[in-house]
XYZ file of C-alpha atoms in Angstrom:
702
model
C 25.629 -19.309 22.733
C 26.195 -22.331 20.560
C 24.377 -25.644 20.619
C 26.605 -28.716 20.842
C 25.405 -32.088 19.675
C 26.825 -35.490 20.420
C 25.931 -38.729 18.643
C 26.362 -41.780 20.823
C 26.232 -45.122 19.041
C 25.157 -48.135 21.019
C 22.865 -50.856 19.726
C 20.730 -48.091 18.326
C 21.419 -44.447 17.564
C 20.480 -41.975 20.249
C 20.930 -38.256 20.531
C 22.218 -36.513 23.564
C 21.722 -32.794 23.288
C 23.566 -30.428 25.583
C 23.511 -26.702 25.357
C 23.838 -23.540 27.339
C 20.881 -22.518 29.457
C 19.271 -20.173 27.017
C 18.662 -19.696 23.325
C 19.662 -16.343 21.947
C 17.939 -13.715 19.885
C 19.591 -12.013 16.935
C 18.850 -8.299 17.210
C 20.558 -5.116 16.052
C 23.324 -7.117 14.401
C 24.324 -9.236 17.393
C 23.360 -12.335 19.344
C 21.831 -11.557 22.706
C 20.153 -13.479 25.513
C 16.876 -12.462 27.099
C 17.121 -10.850 30.518
C 15.010 -13.585 32.150
C 15.080 -17.384 32.029
C 11.965 -17.474 29.888
C 10.112 -20.562 28.693
C 11.542 -24.060 29.150
C 11.810 -26.111 25.960
C 11.683 -29.902 25.902
C 12.830 -32.747 23.693
C 9.619 -34.119 22.161
C 11.028 -37.678 22.056
C 12.568 -38.001 25.523
C 10.858 -35.244 27.470
C 14.246 -33.930 28.579
C 14.780 -30.245 29.147
C 16.679 -28.664 26.245
C 16.917 -24.956 26.867
C 15.006 -21.854 27.786
C 13.951 -19.123 25.399
C 13.424 -15.520 26.359
C 13.150 -12.200 24.582
C 12.944 -10.148 27.758
C 14.868 -6.938 27.432
C 14.720 -6.741 23.643
C 13.801 -3.325 22.282
C 11.324 -4.203 19.533
C 11.065 -0.607 18.414
C 14.839 -0.428 17.959
C 14.811 -3.716 16.042
C 12.170 -2.383 13.680
C 14.115 0.839 13.229
C 17.331 -1.105 12.574
C 15.624 -3.190 9.901
C 14.142 -0.133 8.206
C 17.276 2.037 8.335
C 20.073 -0.532 7.950
C 18.708 -3.642 6.214
C 16.098 -2.010 4.016
C 18.328 0.482 2.152
C 20.915 -2.201 1.393
C 18.354 -4.629 0.013
C 16.615 -1.920 -2.012
C 19.864 -0.938 -3.715
C 20.256 -4.477 -5.030
C 18.610 -5.432 -8.309
C 16.254 -8.384 -8.612
C 19.079 -10.302 -10.257
C 21.429 -9.579 -7.365
C 18.827 -10.434 -4.752
C 17.992 -13.672 -6.552
C 21.653 -14.676 -6.708
C 21.930 -13.895 -2.993
C 19.112 -16.379 -2.323
C 20.775 -19.002 -4.497
C 24.069 -18.591 -2.656
C 22.291 -18.874 0.687
C 20.406 -21.992 -0.426
C 23.645 -23.699 -1.458
C 25.277 -22.711 1.832
C 22.424 -24.130 3.919
C 22.200 -27.290 1.840
C 25.830 -28.025 2.657
C 24.943 -27.857 6.367
C 21.638 -29.690 6.296
C 22.812 -32.659 8.373
C 23.284 -30.387 11.373
C 19.696 -29.252 10.948
C 18.454 -32.848 10.679
C 20.213 -33.661 13.950
C 18.469 -30.841 15.779
C 15.136 -31.513 14.089
C 14.993 -34.938 15.750
C 14.288 -33.234 19.072
C 11.103 -31.693 17.625
C 9.686 -35.212 17.265
C 10.191 -35.371 13.507
C 11.213 -38.379 11.463
C 13.836 -38.018 8.738
C 11.041 -37.801 6.165
C 9.247 -35.148 8.239
C 12.458 -33.166 8.553
C 13.092 -33.428 4.803
C 9.874 -31.524 4.163
C 10.819 -28.905 6.741
C 14.528 -28.498 6.004
C 15.092 -29.304 2.356
C 11.600 -28.126 1.487
C 12.447 -24.803 3.082
C 15.774 -24.552 1.291
C 13.934 -25.465 -1.914
C 11.903 -22.287 -1.479
C 15.144 -20.308 -1.533
C 16.152 -22.002 -4.783
C 12.726 -21.463 -6.355
C 12.631 -17.777 -5.487
C 16.213 -17.366 -6.665
C 15.110 -18.652 -10.063
C 12.207 -16.180 -10.080
C 14.739 -13.398 -10.638
C 14.600 -14.279 -14.332
C 10.972 -13.155 -14.438
C 11.907 -9.700 -13.211
C 14.121 -7.107 -14.824
C 17.607 -6.049 -13.841
C 16.472 -3.171 -11.648
C 15.570 -2.837 -7.940
C 11.951 -2.291 -9.022
C 9.535 -4.054 -11.363
C 7.491 -2.660 -14.243
C 4.240 -4.597 -14.471
C 2.025 -5.256 -17.443
C 1.423 -3.277 -20.594
C 1.961 0.409 -21.153
C -1.284 2.122 -22.091
C -1.575 4.972 -24.556
C -4.028 7.331 -22.863
C -3.810 10.256 -25.253
C -4.675 10.566 -28.912
C -1.169 11.312 -30.167
C 0.727 9.046 -27.789
C 2.427 11.778 -25.784
C 0.811 10.722 -22.498
C 1.215 7.114 -21.350
C 0.394 5.033 -18.287
C 1.863 1.896 -16.760
C 2.430 0.317 -13.338
C 5.642 0.229 -11.337
C 6.272 -1.774 -8.163
C 8.845 -0.556 -5.656
C 9.937 -2.282 -2.409
C 8.110 -1.177 0.705
C 10.359 0.823 3.025
C 9.324 -1.205 6.029
C 10.010 -4.576 7.586
C 8.314 -7.952 7.256
C 7.351 -9.407 10.640
C 6.856 -13.157 10.363
C 5.059 -14.840 13.263
C 5.340 -18.536 12.525
C 3.851 -21.834 13.706
C 5.631 -24.579 15.646
C 5.177 -27.384 13.129
C 7.648 -26.231 10.446
C 10.384 -24.222 12.211
C 12.600 -24.139 9.098
C 10.217 -24.188 6.128
C 7.914 -21.698 7.844
C 10.734 -19.185 8.043
C 12.492 -19.804 4.719
C 9.356 -19.831 2.558
C 8.540 -16.345 3.826
C 11.931 -14.640 3.978
C 12.833 -15.913 0.508
C 9.963 -13.837 -0.846
C 10.511 -10.631 1.126
C 14.267 -10.709 0.420
C 13.630 -11.062 -3.307
C 11.302 -8.065 -3.059
C 13.982 -6.049 -1.242
C 12.439 -5.958 2.253
C 14.158 -6.990 5.541
C 12.560 -9.388 8.014
C 12.141 -10.037 11.722
C 11.289 -13.696 12.339
C 9.354 -14.885 15.383
C 9.187 -18.699 15.383
C 6.851 -20.519 17.733
C 8.869 -20.768 20.930
C 8.349 -24.498 21.467
C 10.506 -25.433 18.447
C 12.516 -22.232 18.212
C 15.739 -24.087 19.014
C 15.717 -25.465 15.447
C 14.961 -22.079 13.886
C 17.755 -20.543 15.952
C 20.188 -23.167 14.627
C 19.342 -22.305 11.028
C 19.469 -18.553 11.632
C 22.937 -18.990 13.174
C 24.067 -20.642 9.975
C 22.529 -17.852 7.900
C 24.241 -15.142 9.938
C 27.566 -17.020 9.922
C 27.412 -17.178 6.115
C 27.704 -13.374 5.830
C 25.614 -13.653 2.665
C 22.803 -11.332 3.746
C 23.425 -7.609 4.248
C 23.416 -6.289 7.797
C 19.929 -5.678 9.101
C 18.253 -7.989 6.600
C 17.328 -10.656 9.166
C 16.634 -10.586 12.900
C 15.323 -13.346 15.180
C 13.150 -13.340 18.281
C 13.474 -16.723 20.004
C 11.125 -15.906 22.883
C 7.878 -13.979 23.073
C 7.186 -11.156 20.610
C 4.360 -9.723 22.675
C 4.307 -5.979 22.042
C 6.094 -5.897 18.698
C 2.943 -4.847 16.858
C 2.928 -1.640 18.876
C 5.749 -0.445 16.597
C 4.439 -1.310 13.140
C 4.110 1.387 10.503
C 2.217 1.632 7.245
C 4.969 0.210 5.051
C 5.508 -2.879 7.202
C 3.977 -6.262 6.427
C 2.892 -8.754 9.091
C 2.382 -12.430 8.372
C 0.954 -14.937 10.817
C 0.691 -18.711 10.623
C -1.183 -20.507 13.379
C -4.593 -20.713 14.985
C -7.433 -18.620 13.584
C -8.303 -17.209 17.023
C -4.783 -15.909 17.671
C -4.502 -14.617 14.124
C -7.756 -12.687 14.337
C -6.719 -11.188 17.666
C -3.411 -9.965 16.199
C -5.057 -8.746 13.017
C -7.382 -6.527 15.027
C -4.503 -4.848 16.877
C -5.213 -1.081 16.950
C -1.852 -0.262 15.375
C -2.513 -2.639 12.469
C -5.829 -0.989 11.687
C -4.671 2.588 12.341
C -1.634 2.291 10.067
C -3.352 0.154 7.427
C -0.644 -2.503 7.737
C -1.062 -5.507 5.415
C -1.674 -8.592 7.582
C -1.499 -12.005 5.939
C -3.271 -14.646 8.017
C -2.750 -18.309 7.238
C -4.794 -20.361 9.692
C -5.209 -24.075 10.182
C -8.220 -25.449 8.353
C -10.395 -28.525 8.033
C -8.987 -29.732 4.750
C -10.791 -32.508 2.917
C -9.918 -35.295 0.512
C -12.761 -36.640 -1.639
C -12.901 -40.146 -3.070
C -14.696 -39.880 -6.405
C -17.900 -41.844 -6.807
C -16.406 -43.480 -9.906
C -13.708 -45.233 -7.853
C -14.021 -48.946 -7.105
C -12.515 -50.945 -4.240
C -9.199 -52.441 -5.328
C -8.696 -49.935 -8.149
C -5.488 -47.872 -8.377
C -7.439 -44.717 -7.450
C -8.772 -46.427 -4.310
C -5.213 -47.260 -3.263
C -4.116 -43.681 -4.000
C -6.811 -42.376 -1.669
C -5.907 -44.741 1.178
C -2.197 -43.946 0.920
C -2.816 -40.199 0.721
C -5.072 -40.066 3.780
C -2.683 -42.259 5.774
C 0.306 -40.150 4.814
C -1.440 -36.921 5.749
C -2.471 -38.365 9.128
C 1.027 -39.555 10.051
C 3.479 -37.122 8.416
C 4.663 -34.711 11.133
C 2.276 -36.679 13.390
C -0.567 -34.893 11.634
C 0.737 -31.453 12.675
C 0.276 -29.840 9.292
C -1.968 -26.936 8.384
C -2.682 -28.819 5.147
C -3.353 -32.259 6.668
C -6.497 -34.166 5.688
C -9.013 -33.774 8.528
C -12.062 -34.958 6.574
C -12.018 -37.989 4.253
C -15.217 -37.671 2.227
C -16.187 -40.981 0.577
C -19.205 -42.474 -1.203
C -21.626 -43.962 1.326
C -21.322 -47.447 -0.148
C -17.529 -47.379 0.373
C -17.385 -46.184 3.987
C -16.795 -49.652 5.435
C -14.192 -50.537 2.799
C -12.322 -47.280 3.387
C -12.494 -47.766 7.162
C -11.017 -51.258 6.887
C -8.305 -50.231 4.425
C -7.251 -47.195 6.470
C -7.280 -49.213 9.667
C -5.067 -51.881 8.132
C -2.587 -49.336 6.849
C -2.526 -47.289 10.043
C -1.971 -50.444 12.109
C 1.391 -50.911 10.370
C 2.568 -47.419 11.366
C 5.233 -47.728 14.050
C 5.271 -44.863 16.539
C 8.380 -43.903 18.456
C 11.930 -42.603 18.308
C 12.530 -41.701 14.653
C 16.078 -43.092 14.901
C 14.760 -46.597 15.437
C 14.503 -48.519 12.186
C 10.957 -48.890 10.941
C 9.467 -46.000 12.925
C 7.161 -44.050 10.606
C 5.609 -41.555 13.003
C 7.419 -39.550 15.652
C 6.097 -37.385 18.444
C 3.984 -34.276 18.585
C 5.982 -31.126 19.241
C 5.346 -31.103 22.986
C 3.178 -32.075 25.917
C 0.976 -29.028 25.444
C 0.164 -30.168 21.919
C -0.720 -33.663 23.141
C -3.045 -32.195 25.748
C -4.738 -29.928 23.219
C -5.226 -32.678 20.632
C -6.611 -35.062 23.267
C -9.162 -32.415 24.264
C -10.238 -31.906 20.647
C -10.514 -35.661 20.083
C -12.712 -35.958 23.165
C -14.920 -33.151 21.855
C -15.249 -34.820 18.461
C -16.005 -38.166 20.096
C -19.248 -36.731 21.467
C -20.775 -36.697 17.968
C -18.903 -39.415 16.082
C -17.284 -42.798 16.627
C -13.593 -43.660 16.916
C -12.996 -46.678 14.661
C -9.213 -46.800 14.911
C -6.750 -45.793 17.603
C -6.836 -45.163 21.335
C -5.677 -42.122 23.244
C -4.099 -44.239 25.993
C -3.410 -47.706 24.650
C -0.746 -47.730 21.927
C 2.823 -48.900 21.591
C 5.877 -46.673 21.312
C 9.175 -48.028 19.996
C 12.502 -46.891 21.418
C 11.101 -44.282 23.779
C 8.945 -43.846 26.875
C 5.490 -42.748 25.792
C 4.888 -41.258 29.219
C 7.879 -38.930 28.833
C 7.751 -38.173 25.119
C 4.887 -36.409 23.363
C 3.431 -39.398 21.551
C -0.083 -40.107 20.344
C -1.796 -42.820 18.363
C -3.447 -42.001 15.031
C -7.175 -41.558 15.614
C -9.712 -42.308 12.874
C -13.381 -41.395 13.255
C -16.511 -42.191 11.258
C -19.301 -39.609 11.176
C -22.544 -41.230 10.024
C -24.617 -38.030 9.788
C -22.329 -35.172 8.678
C -25.134 -32.739 7.823
C -26.462 -32.842 11.376
C -23.437 -33.884 13.429
C -21.385 -30.896 12.401
C -18.568 -30.778 14.952
C -16.362 -32.387 12.314
C -16.734 -29.257 10.186
C -15.874 -26.921 13.060
C -13.365 -28.585 15.399
C -9.811 -29.334 14.349
C -7.613 -31.742 16.286
C -4.140 -30.628 15.145
C -2.555 -34.056 15.216
C -2.859 -37.529 13.639
C -6.645 -37.316 13.481
C -9.082 -37.649 10.579
C -12.757 -38.463 10.040
C -14.452 -40.570 7.367
C -17.563 -38.775 6.077
C -20.147 -40.399 3.753
C -21.735 -38.680 0.749
C -24.217 -39.453 -2.011
C -23.423 -37.809 -5.357
C -20.833 -35.210 -6.298
C -23.160 -32.332 -5.448
C -23.312 -33.556 -1.860
C -19.527 -34.020 -1.754
C -19.157 -30.389 -2.804
C -21.548 -29.245 -0.086
C -19.687 -31.220 2.598
C -16.323 -29.889 1.463
C -17.686 -26.347 1.632
C -19.003 -26.905 5.164
C -15.428 -26.538 6.363
C -15.981 -22.815 5.703
C -12.738 -22.301 3.854
C -9.580 -24.364 3.664
C -5.984 -24.179 2.525
C -6.288 -27.262 0.344
C -8.735 -29.856 -0.853
C -8.046 -32.910 -2.976
C -10.149 -35.289 -5.012
C -9.145 -38.724 -6.230
C -10.984 -39.604 -9.417
C -10.405 -40.987 -12.865
C -13.461 -39.233 -14.264
C -12.970 -35.863 -16.001
C -16.595 -34.807 -15.556
C -16.546 -35.484 -11.804
C -13.278 -33.573 -11.436
C -14.658 -30.621 -13.397
C -17.948 -30.486 -11.489
C -16.173 -30.634 -8.159
C -13.530 -27.994 -8.895
C -15.927 -25.457 -10.406
C -18.366 -25.736 -7.501
C -15.975 -26.191 -4.565
C -13.170 -23.912 -5.770
C -14.375 -20.708 -4.126
C -13.915 -22.249 -0.673
C -10.406 -23.590 -1.178
C -6.998 -22.024 -1.689
C -5.685 -25.031 -3.607
C -7.304 -28.109 -5.165
C -5.312 -31.201 -6.088
C -6.753 -33.734 -8.560
C -5.090 -37.117 -8.110
C -5.290 -40.063 -10.484
C -3.111 -42.802 -11.934
C -1.740 -40.467 -14.586
C -0.068 -38.045 -12.163
C 0.405 -39.909 -8.898
C 4.000 -41.016 -9.524
C 5.154 -37.436 -9.911
C 2.554 -35.703 -7.761
C 3.715 -33.763 -4.708
C 0.516 -34.900 -3.017
C -2.303 -33.296 -1.103
C -0.325 -31.618 1.632
C 2.615 -29.904 -0.042
C 2.374 -26.167 -0.816
C 4.701 -25.210 -3.657
C 6.663 -21.954 -3.951
C 5.302 -21.108 -7.403
C 1.660 -21.675 -6.405
C -0.347 -19.654 -3.913
C -0.660 -20.898 -0.341
C -3.576 -19.633 1.697
C -7.306 -19.915 1.653
C -10.627 -18.163 2.264
C -12.761 -18.053 5.377
C -11.559 -20.260 8.225
C -8.159 -20.571 6.509
C -7.571 -16.880 7.170
C -8.318 -15.210 3.852
C -4.611 -14.747 3.166
C -2.237 -15.644 0.381
C 1.507 -16.189 0.303
C 4.100 -17.681 -2.050
C 2.652 -18.037 -5.552
C 5.781 -17.065 -7.487
C 5.719 -13.428 -8.595
C 2.388 -12.891 -6.862
C 3.986 -13.441 -3.466
C 6.845 -11.044 -4.142
C 4.387 -8.297 -4.980
C 2.859 -8.450 -1.487
C 6.037 -6.732 -0.267
C 6.020 -4.041 -2.943
C 3.844 -1.027 -3.584
C 2.101 -0.979 -6.944
C 1.954 2.581 -8.280
C 0.172 3.750 -11.420
C 2.728 5.795 -13.345
C 1.750 8.395 -15.940
C 3.792 10.709 -18.098
C 5.412 11.262 -21.475
C 7.192 8.420 -23.301
C 10.587 9.981 -22.524
C 9.877 10.382 -18.805
C 8.506 6.867 -18.454
C 11.505 5.476 -20.333
C 13.851 7.326 -17.986
C 12.057 6.166 -14.840
C 11.381 2.544 -15.798
C 14.604 1.944 -17.729
C 12.429 0.292 -20.359
C 11.942 1.898 -23.737
C 8.412 3.223 -24.094
C 6.930 3.545 -27.551
C 7.123 7.135 -28.730
C 10.235 8.059 -26.746
C 13.251 9.559 -28.498
C 15.566 7.251 -30.373
C 19.308 7.193 -29.676
C 21.089 6.817 -32.993
C 24.822 6.611 -33.646
C 27.178 5.226 -36.261
C 27.844 1.949 -34.481
C 25.538 -0.951 -35.334
C 23.704 -2.297 -32.231
C 25.091 -5.785 -32.878
C 28.618 -4.383 -32.776
C 28.133 -3.176 -29.185
C 29.038 -5.106 -26.055
C 26.417 -5.457 -23.334
C 27.794 -2.531 -21.314
C 27.778 -0.312 -24.410
C 24.146 -0.888 -25.312
C 21.803 1.758 -23.914
C 18.027 1.619 -23.513
C 16.714 3.581 -26.496
C 19.612 2.707 -28.841
C 17.969 2.489 -32.268
C 18.832 1.341 -35.760
C 16.650 2.672 -38.574
C 17.176 0.075 -41.257
C 17.261 0.190 -45.017
C 13.924 -0.579 -46.723
C 12.621 -3.404 -48.858
C 9.703 -3.525 -51.303
C 7.830 -6.820 -51.134
C 7.058 -8.669 -54.357
C 4.650 -11.513 -55.057
C 7.722 -13.572 -55.885
C 8.932 -13.075 -52.283
C 5.635 -14.428 -50.992
C 5.710 -17.406 -53.338
C 9.308 -18.208 -52.444
C 8.575 -18.105 -48.703
C 5.529 -20.360 -49.191
C 7.668 -22.866 -51.058
C 10.487 -22.705 -48.511
C 8.324 -22.872 -45.391
C 5.547 -25.110 -46.696
C 2.993 -22.527 -45.565
C 0.617 -22.482 -48.537
C -2.319 -20.959 -46.712
C -4.775 -19.774 -49.347
C -4.561 -16.068 -48.425
C -0.899 -16.049 -49.449
C -0.988 -18.020 -52.688
C -4.533 -18.271 -54.086
C -6.046 -14.955 -55.185
C -9.258 -16.730 -56.297
C -10.138 -17.725 -52.721
C -10.271 -14.300 -51.107
C -13.939 -13.571 -51.514
C -15.573 -13.072 -48.139
C -12.258 -12.486 -46.377
C -10.700 -9.271 -45.076
C -7.958 -9.436 -47.710
C -8.002 -7.470 -50.979
C -5.392 -9.691 -52.649
C -2.658 -12.121 -51.714
C -1.098 -11.073 -48.425
C 2.454 -11.614 -47.230
C 3.077 -14.181 -44.494
C 3.500 -12.583 -41.090
C 6.559 -14.740 -40.494
C 8.015 -13.634 -43.795
C 7.640 -10.026 -42.653
C 9.434 -10.879 -39.388
C 12.127 -12.872 -41.181
C 12.725 -10.100 -43.692
C 12.890 -7.610 -40.818
C 15.689 -9.722 -39.305
C 17.455 -9.580 -42.626
C 17.297 -5.793 -42.444
C 18.470 -5.309 -38.844
C 20.972 -8.153 -38.381
C 24.662 -7.469 -38.861
C 26.115 -10.676 -40.210
C 29.758 -10.469 -39.199
C 30.984 -11.871 -35.909
C 30.610 -9.518 -32.951
C 29.460 -9.372 -29.325
C 26.023 -10.839 -30.090
C 26.280 -14.522 -29.215
C 22.848 -15.780 -30.241
C 19.155 -15.075 -30.693
C 17.621 -15.978 -27.334
C 13.969 -16.001 -28.306
C 10.818 -14.071 -29.079
C 8.612 -12.594 -26.347
C 5.796 -10.931 -28.261
C 4.774 -10.754 -31.889
C 1.735 -9.147 -33.489
C 0.823 -8.647 -37.154
C -1.401 -5.584 -37.082
C -1.894 -4.617 -40.738
C -2.046 -6.664 -43.959
C 1.068 -6.370 -46.130
C 0.506 -6.739 -49.865
C 2.924 -7.001 -52.782
C 4.281 -3.546 -53.544
C 4.476 -2.536 -49.870
C 7.783 -1.013 -48.836
C 8.791 -2.008 -45.317
C 11.434 -0.738 -42.907
C 12.359 -1.471 -39.312
C 12.902 0.675 -36.240
C 15.060 -1.597 -34.081
C 15.307 -0.280 -30.512
C 16.858 -1.520 -27.257
C 13.918 -2.010 -24.928
C 15.557 -3.451 -21.801
C 18.805 -5.007 -20.545
C 19.104 -7.899 -18.068
C 22.510 -9.000 -16.821
C 23.190 -12.713 -16.409
C 25.542 -14.395 -13.973
C 28.380 -16.645 -15.079
C 27.548 -20.304 -14.453
C 31.195 -21.109 -13.769
C 34.645 -19.601 -14.247
C 34.786 -20.840 -17.836
C 31.470 -19.294 -18.808
C 31.215 -16.142 -20.889
C 30.109 -12.994 -19.042
C 26.958 -11.850 -20.842
C 23.508 -10.360 -20.616
C 20.158 -10.453 -22.367
C 19.008 -7.487 -24.446
C 15.329 -7.152 -25.328
C 14.789 -5.344 -28.641
C 11.619 -3.686 -29.909
C 11.147 -4.600 -33.566
C 8.786 -2.029 -35.057
C 8.080 -2.882 -38.706
C 6.397 -0.104 -40.685
C 5.245 0.532 -44.249
C 5.687 3.439 -46.677
C 2.946 5.403 -44.871
C 4.844 5.165 -41.586
C 2.209 2.921 -40.028
C 3.263 -0.106 -38.021
C 2.407 -3.370 -39.771
C 4.032 -5.735 -37.260
C 5.648 -5.426 -33.862
C 7.720 -7.912 -31.878
C 10.152 -8.178 -29.000
C 13.205 -10.309 -29.647
C 15.975 -11.249 -27.239
C 19.677 -11.483 -27.955
C 22.428 -12.800 -25.724
C 25.254 -10.273 -25.771
C 28.817 -10.680 -24.563
C 30.145 -8.310 -21.920
C 33.242 -6.249 -22.414
C 34.284 -7.020 -18.844
C 34.790 -10.771 -18.665
C 35.599 -10.603 -14.953
C 31.966 -9.755 -14.172
């Protein structure tokens, strides 16, 4: 089944969407319809029927088995570099087709700006995770942290290795971000080497299905890596096993119900819950009416109320302001909200579209009516508002609703009831301590922000409110032009929160990837750990041959390849010359009369001289495969080096990481990490470093 879209241009742009009766699921490597009509889906702008979605007849157990046995092995065979490049290729492919996604997104009620967050924000997660490959090695697994010497003579070591789980990631997503919600999750599990089954919220699944069709058509992912359930996934958790991972984004009540599924608890399946929360934005007590920070606050609250018609898990539900500024904030927000045109997003000037469907309108209305029992509506009306370019009785439209709560410590519905739409409440406070307490009364949120120009206020708030929030954004005039704002989770920072927000955590750069991998403490001899990790472990055997390491192409270099250099005896004249050349005349190097009370017995050689001289010993000067020195990862000077010390270097290949060619004219190459072990005449290490070289490949077709 393929969706067909027609653009009809009259005096204003309208969409007419026609499609076959039913969305399809992608299961077991093929597109398939459900065996029943399923749930009817509607255009949020016009109220027209779009399609039905059904998963009836799908064999969830077979889908799980297919992911584990077909998709999983193929992803696990790929290195982090290969998986990252796969994500980059997919991101570029989807970006070229984004206009098709924008067209479909209109029917969810989204404006172009709303859809940008969902579509290009989602694709941006693919790009960001693709770039993360550089923080991992060139293996299917990841070696984490330091290696620990746990025996006296160094023959027994310990480290940590992370390997991909041999299960499947089941992503149960919310209706508000049908593209971003999928891509931000699968980008992470794919990079980790784990396949996924995606279950979007059915109400907007027609957009997710469109994007998944593009992904499958690209042939970029291996078979079995991605499957889609467009209809209900009821019963899928009956088939989870211990190496699977389940993620859920949505209401806390549904999430808790799923998390307590007997199979989840019996198998010990990781369950990441990201629930909607009562996020707050605090106006610092230092801020004055008319100041830039005041304007920042007003714009931020307005934006978070109207973007996606307030259907964001990170939207500002509580605007916490100094008591003496409540009226000013109310007036300013009211003025700004009154300029927000509601209607068909294709009509020029419309800033807020529709909610995702009639069910969402009904639910938000009910929550607003509950909140209205304990606080006053000061802007907006559930029934009386204008809609531009559409029929508000057919589309799923709603006016922004702004409350004021004059007694937030006693009228506490505002801290417990969330209206998941364009709804927020102004809450007064007296002093930063009280602002902290009010923010914490939300019992855990995904994000909190504070607008202040005062460093002390920002510090006090963060240190006291931080334990109840997954993310805190500090906004001021210095950062606002480049800030991503209150409501935007970023792929390199964690997204999730404590308490009401679900207690989960996703994204966060490398942290997120590790949720789909098993961390295993690994112990053994240096040689065994070197063999397993493909990283040289200190104390393992050296591989020595007659060919200088810098004369070897990338493919020829082996982990453990070692050059034992010639030696050099350091003179005071060397130290003096380096001081003169570098300008580093620190007293310990050049003034023997100033050493009393220090740890030094006499003038000591510069650490950087030791490292520089080491380079002079291990570098081969003539032109060869080494293209350049790429940098220095670690460097420690562990023992003083005095004049008369004889130094040598053990120069060992520690790790190899292949790099992709940027274009057809680029040189095929890789990065080699070298252990530089500098020792003295007693054999003791005096300095140790890891340097990186960029090395040309023998095979330039790579």
